[in-house]
XYZ file of C-alpha atoms in Angstrom:
359
model
C 55.138 -104.171 45.560
C 58.200 -102.601 46.870
C 60.990 -102.275 44.438
C 63.110 -104.642 46.483
C 60.315 -107.151 46.852
C 60.346 -107.059 42.443
C 63.929 -107.355 42.601
C 63.661 -110.427 45.144
C 60.987 -111.785 42.974
C 62.964 -111.447 39.460
C 66.012 -113.101 41.275
C 63.816 -116.403 42.531
C 62.900 -116.830 38.960
C 66.218 -116.582 37.325
C 67.245 -118.888 39.878
C 64.443 -121.626 38.802
C 65.123 -120.891 35.332
C 68.925 -122.052 36.027
C 68.148 -124.759 38.083
C 66.073 -126.151 35.489
C 68.507 -125.789 32.673
C 70.901 -127.268 34.810
C 68.861 -130.354 36.009
C 67.978 -130.725 32.460
C 71.401 -130.210 31.065
C 72.101 -133.376 33.710
C 69.335 -135.554 32.634
C 70.346 -134.940 28.721
C 74.318 -135.916 29.997
C 73.046 -139.177 31.666
C 70.553 -140.321 28.963
C 73.786 -139.805 26.361
C 75.977 -141.687 28.481
C 73.317 -144.597 29.151
C 72.720 -144.247 25.292
C 76.456 -144.613 24.783
C 77.096 -147.403 26.956
C 74.341 -149.204 25.094
C 75.397 -148.712 21.706
C 79.160 -149.494 22.562
C 80.309 -151.068 18.942
C 81.465 -154.633 19.207
C 84.904 -155.752 19.717
C 86.183 -156.745 16.027
C 88.566 -159.702 16.427
C 90.595 -159.580 13.490
C 92.280 -163.363 13.533
C 91.527 -166.805 12.435
C 88.716 -168.797 14.397
C 89.823 -171.058 16.649
C 88.598 -174.480 15.659
C 89.716 -176.600 18.854
C 89.182 -179.701 20.886
C 90.074 -180.506 24.949
C 91.936 -183.694 24.884
C 91.078 -186.114 27.668
C 94.527 -187.281 28.859
C 95.177 -190.631 27.916
C 96.573 -193.128 30.669
C 98.988 -193.913 28.605
C 101.368 -192.815 25.681
C 99.076 -192.906 22.748
C 99.705 -193.886 19.196
C 101.525 -191.507 16.982
C 98.581 -190.568 14.627
C 96.195 -190.377 17.345
C 95.218 -186.512 16.707
C 94.499 -187.119 12.852
C 91.070 -187.167 13.485
C 91.033 -183.745 14.907
C 92.187 -182.469 11.670
C 89.946 -184.866 9.477
C 87.351 -182.558 11.315
C 88.480 -179.445 10.305
C 90.150 -178.908 13.651
C 93.328 -176.829 13.890
C 93.709 -176.409 17.746
C 93.969 -179.194 20.815
C 93.582 -178.287 24.117
C 96.339 -180.110 26.487
C 94.878 -180.514 30.339
C 97.234 -181.080 33.079
C 95.647 -181.706 36.437
C 96.986 -180.545 39.964
C 95.193 -181.899 42.883
C 93.985 -180.457 46.382
C 91.401 -181.285 49.297
C 88.545 -179.021 50.620
C 90.218 -177.138 53.459
C 93.311 -178.324 52.967
C 95.832 -175.259 51.992
C 98.114 -177.281 50.161
C 98.369 -178.236 46.336
C 99.933 -180.890 44.589
C 101.026 -182.007 41.193
C 103.765 -184.520 39.428
C 106.292 -182.035 40.127
C 106.002 -180.884 43.666
C 105.163 -184.443 44.697
C 106.841 -187.075 42.788
C 105.303 -189.906 43.794
C 102.155 -188.907 42.623
C 103.406 -189.061 38.861
C 103.532 -193.152 40.115
C 99.759 -193.148 39.747
C 98.910 -190.125 37.924
C 97.656 -191.167 34.119
C 100.428 -190.250 31.495
C 98.583 -187.259 29.939
C 98.223 -185.141 32.949
C 102.035 -185.313 33.999
C 105.135 -183.062 32.937
C 106.210 -185.797 30.542
C 102.848 -186.281 29.071
C 102.284 -182.869 28.510
C 105.402 -182.864 26.558
C 104.947 -185.883 24.292
C 101.482 -184.608 23.637
C 102.170 -180.874 22.478
C 105.333 -182.810 20.303
C 102.721 -184.899 19.013
C 100.133 -182.289 17.926
C 103.060 -180.391 16.441
C 103.815 -183.113 14.006
C 100.189 -183.325 12.653
C 100.233 -179.148 12.191
C 97.881 -178.614 15.304
C 98.245 -175.119 17.326
C 98.411 -176.070 21.230
C 96.935 -174.421 24.499
C 97.722 -175.264 28.012
C 95.189 -175.509 30.261
C 95.593 -176.420 33.792
C 93.182 -177.943 35.890
C 92.706 -178.413 39.209
C 91.010 -181.424 40.811
C 89.523 -181.170 44.538
C 88.757 -183.755 46.762
C 85.836 -183.261 48.865
C 84.233 -180.355 47.476
C 83.948 -178.230 43.819
C 87.183 -176.351 42.448
C 84.497 -173.804 41.608
C 84.151 -172.412 45.213
C 87.798 -173.124 46.352
C 87.738 -170.611 49.146
C 89.958 -170.526 53.042
C 89.040 -168.902 56.169
C 92.549 -167.262 57.153
C 94.983 -165.229 55.558
C 97.930 -167.914 56.210
C 96.243 -170.680 54.846
C 95.676 -168.474 51.944
C 99.120 -167.432 51.220
C 99.971 -171.588 51.756
C 97.647 -172.522 48.950
C 98.731 -169.472 46.638
C 102.619 -170.305 47.247
C 102.093 -173.857 45.790
C 99.569 -173.076 43.197
C 101.993 -170.502 42.133
C 104.553 -173.095 41.409
C 101.957 -175.059 39.459
C 101.282 -172.310 37.176
C 104.525 -171.442 36.812
C 105.882 -174.871 36.214
C 103.495 -175.272 32.937
C 104.585 -171.487 31.927
C 107.967 -172.318 31.645
C 107.150 -175.772 29.909
C 104.476 -173.776 27.507
C 107.582 -171.216 26.570
C 110.336 -174.000 26.380
C 108.129 -175.830 23.670
C 106.839 -172.958 22.071
C 103.193 -173.328 23.024
C 100.975 -171.372 21.133
C 98.639 -170.097 24.219
C 98.391 -170.635 28.065
C 95.510 -170.700 29.765
C 96.634 -169.799 33.262
C 93.905 -171.567 34.969
C 90.480 -173.194 34.857
C 87.422 -172.168 36.487
C 88.683 -170.915 39.694
C 86.357 -167.876 39.641
C 85.696 -167.531 43.399
C 89.114 -167.534 44.230
C 90.218 -165.084 41.175
C 87.091 -162.580 42.652
C 88.362 -163.049 46.155
C 92.308 -162.494 45.825
C 92.736 -160.323 42.682
C 96.371 -159.384 43.773
C 97.462 -162.849 43.579
C 96.473 -163.150 40.177
C 97.494 -159.584 39.216
C 100.782 -160.478 40.487
C 100.975 -164.313 39.245
C 99.803 -162.812 35.403
C 103.082 -160.348 35.569
C 105.427 -163.495 36.740
C 103.699 -165.699 33.983
C 104.206 -162.853 31.206
C 108.286 -162.793 32.187
C 108.683 -166.402 31.688
C 105.915 -167.312 28.782
C 106.127 -165.004 25.758
C 102.808 -166.117 23.946
C 99.484 -165.061 24.707
C 97.519 -165.631 27.644
C 93.737 -166.304 28.653
C 91.746 -167.401 31.883
C 88.821 -170.073 31.752
C 85.934 -168.342 34.006
C 82.855 -170.459 34.235
C 79.746 -169.288 32.617
C 77.622 -167.595 35.487
C 81.247 -166.022 36.394
C 82.788 -164.459 33.912
C 81.541 -161.104 33.796
C 82.985 -160.485 37.739
C 86.422 -161.524 36.601
C 88.925 -158.549 37.565
C 92.216 -159.230 35.588
C 90.367 -159.542 32.025
C 92.603 -156.414 30.608
C 95.993 -158.179 31.443
C 95.173 -161.136 29.140
C 94.965 -162.068 25.793
C 91.383 -163.441 25.579
C 88.304 -163.507 27.828
C 88.066 -167.053 28.385
C 84.556 -168.366 29.136
C 83.551 -171.874 29.582
C 79.966 -171.830 27.686
C 77.836 -173.804 29.750
C 75.007 -171.379 29.001
C 71.442 -172.806 29.635
C 69.787 -172.051 26.407
C 66.945 -174.372 25.938
C 64.113 -176.275 28.292
C 62.846 -178.742 25.884
C 63.983 -182.314 25.661
C 64.555 -182.292 21.976
C 64.903 -178.633 20.887
C 65.369 -177.576 17.575
C 68.070 -175.601 15.894
C 65.859 -172.329 15.873
C 64.903 -172.846 19.439
C 68.437 -173.345 20.621
C 69.566 -170.437 18.648
C 67.176 -168.302 20.033
C 68.338 -169.368 23.384
C 71.779 -167.799 22.760
C 70.563 -164.084 22.429
C 70.941 -163.119 26.186
C 74.163 -164.661 26.634
C 75.767 -162.971 23.128
C 74.747 -159.766 24.320
C 76.553 -160.055 27.447
C 79.513 -161.263 26.484
C 79.587 -158.770 23.436
C 79.192 -156.133 25.976
C 82.110 -157.605 27.800
C 84.108 -157.673 24.995
C 83.670 -154.615 23.740
C 84.317 -152.994 27.222
C 87.660 -154.946 27.816
C 88.593 -154.743 24.236
C 89.332 -158.431 24.030
C 87.803 -161.096 21.885
C 85.871 -163.839 23.555
C 87.388 -167.402 23.409
C 85.136 -170.342 24.547
C 88.054 -172.169 26.328
C 85.196 -175.165 26.508
C 81.799 -175.659 24.945
C 79.759 -178.919 24.634
C 76.859 -180.474 25.110
C 75.863 -184.365 26.308
C 74.379 -186.682 23.721
C 71.198 -187.198 25.179
C 67.717 -185.598 26.405
C 67.662 -181.888 27.782
C 71.341 -181.520 27.483
C 70.691 -177.902 26.592
C 68.726 -177.103 29.717
C 71.803 -177.676 32.113
C 75.032 -178.023 29.917
C 77.545 -178.184 32.597
C 75.874 -181.464 34.225
C 78.215 -184.312 33.698
C 77.477 -187.099 36.495
C 73.552 -187.282 36.237
C 71.977 -190.265 34.199
C 70.622 -188.807 31.213
C 68.615 -190.715 28.300
C 71.082 -190.889 25.280
C 69.841 -188.505 22.079
C 72.388 -187.562 19.491
C 69.965 -185.197 17.876
C 69.502 -183.043 20.625
C 73.883 -182.831 20.576
C 73.802 -182.056 17.195
C 71.517 -179.806 17.018
C 73.064 -177.822 19.906
C 76.468 -178.220 18.183
C 74.665 -176.721 15.004
C 72.893 -173.670 16.553
C 76.113 -172.667 18.186
C 77.933 -173.039 15.132
C 75.389 -170.756 13.332
C 74.472 -168.256 16.037
C 77.711 -167.603 17.940
C 80.591 -168.262 15.380
C 79.797 -165.489 13.310
C 80.145 -162.772 15.489
C 82.785 -160.253 15.478
C 83.887 -160.259 18.639
C 84.158 -164.142 18.947
C 87.390 -165.722 18.399
C 86.128 -169.512 18.289
C 86.581 -172.188 21.163
C 87.245 -175.501 21.912
C 84.596 -178.328 22.411
C 84.332 -180.414 25.124
C 85.836 -183.439 25.576
C 87.929 -185.275 22.460
C 89.575 -188.719 23.477
C 92.601 -190.136 21.829
C 92.606 -193.144 23.864
C 92.510 -195.822 21.274
C 89.529 -197.830 23.380
C 85.953 -196.473 22.113
C 84.377 -197.567 25.195
C 85.461 -194.241 26.859
C 83.994 -191.952 24.653
C 80.621 -192.498 26.059
C 81.559 -192.379 29.704
C 79.670 -188.810 30.200
C 78.143 -188.415 26.829
C 80.281 -185.281 26.427
C 82.505 -186.121 23.187
C 80.670 -185.887 20.004
C 83.015 -188.557 18.725
C 80.959 -190.926 16.068
C 77.803 -189.266 16.539
C 75.597 -186.741 14.780
C 77.676 -184.095 16.373
C 80.757 -184.956 14.435
C 79.199 -184.934 11.181
C 77.953 -180.848 11.698
C 81.378 -179.871 12.802
C 82.858 -181.442 10.160
C 80.578 -179.767 7.662
C 80.797 -176.298 9.671
C 84.797 -176.396 10.539
C 86.204 -177.869 6.704
């Protein structure tokens, strides 16, 4: 072998060794990064847990003691829910302040006057308040709100910003404790992040308290602006059991996968998770598709009670979890309304479960 051949051979060996070292180091770094992501410590929420209820807006002004039962179950927060309205495909949005005639037929609790009265009543009862605007869409689902042209998007955004900023001003003037900037407009939020980032900035200029957004359970991980808010709000209708009447243990096992994803997002954005809605109907298979409200079902109060117990025992103690607001609670004096879609725990076994856990 010639000397030059020997040198070339040794050079090739050295290059191979160097490449092997580099590839090994690269693999090591990738593994470390992966393990780091997997073992990211949970976010530590240090505040008191929210023990709240979403109020069903009453058609007329209720009795001054209508919120006393919330305190009796150990609740300390109420979510007050005004409504605005739109039609599928129509780039206009209406609420009681930009269409005055609407307030003539809208329920008292959904209007500015009703929101004001309910906040004041809650404060007199020693309850904290979250203001949580909702959208009612005729002919479609608000979850899938979208438009096909830029001009339609801008028209709708103009009207919708008026709605949110109006209630931001009201929330600030009434010293509301938490403002939820919108509920379940996830497709809108994902498609138009610049609008939402701008809107959050405008709200911050008006309302000086903490902010959240109520994302649906199946899209909350895709919301692009969590870091601009104070809480990751989730409407927590996760399917956790297929059985007709699952036990508390079976329901608790169903929470393992959702809890892992919730904890990871909380760590990633460094915000606590707040269940802006959670709840189950008092009927068979209630934990299979908890978001359903319009299908007929066979009454079963045990399923609802077990589902509440599993959530309170499994999710509630987590360090990243800030608590939540059950869906839903009636303050109308007529008890017939409470069984309208079976979600209310009032007068059922689930109310006993709540009272034991929250007091």
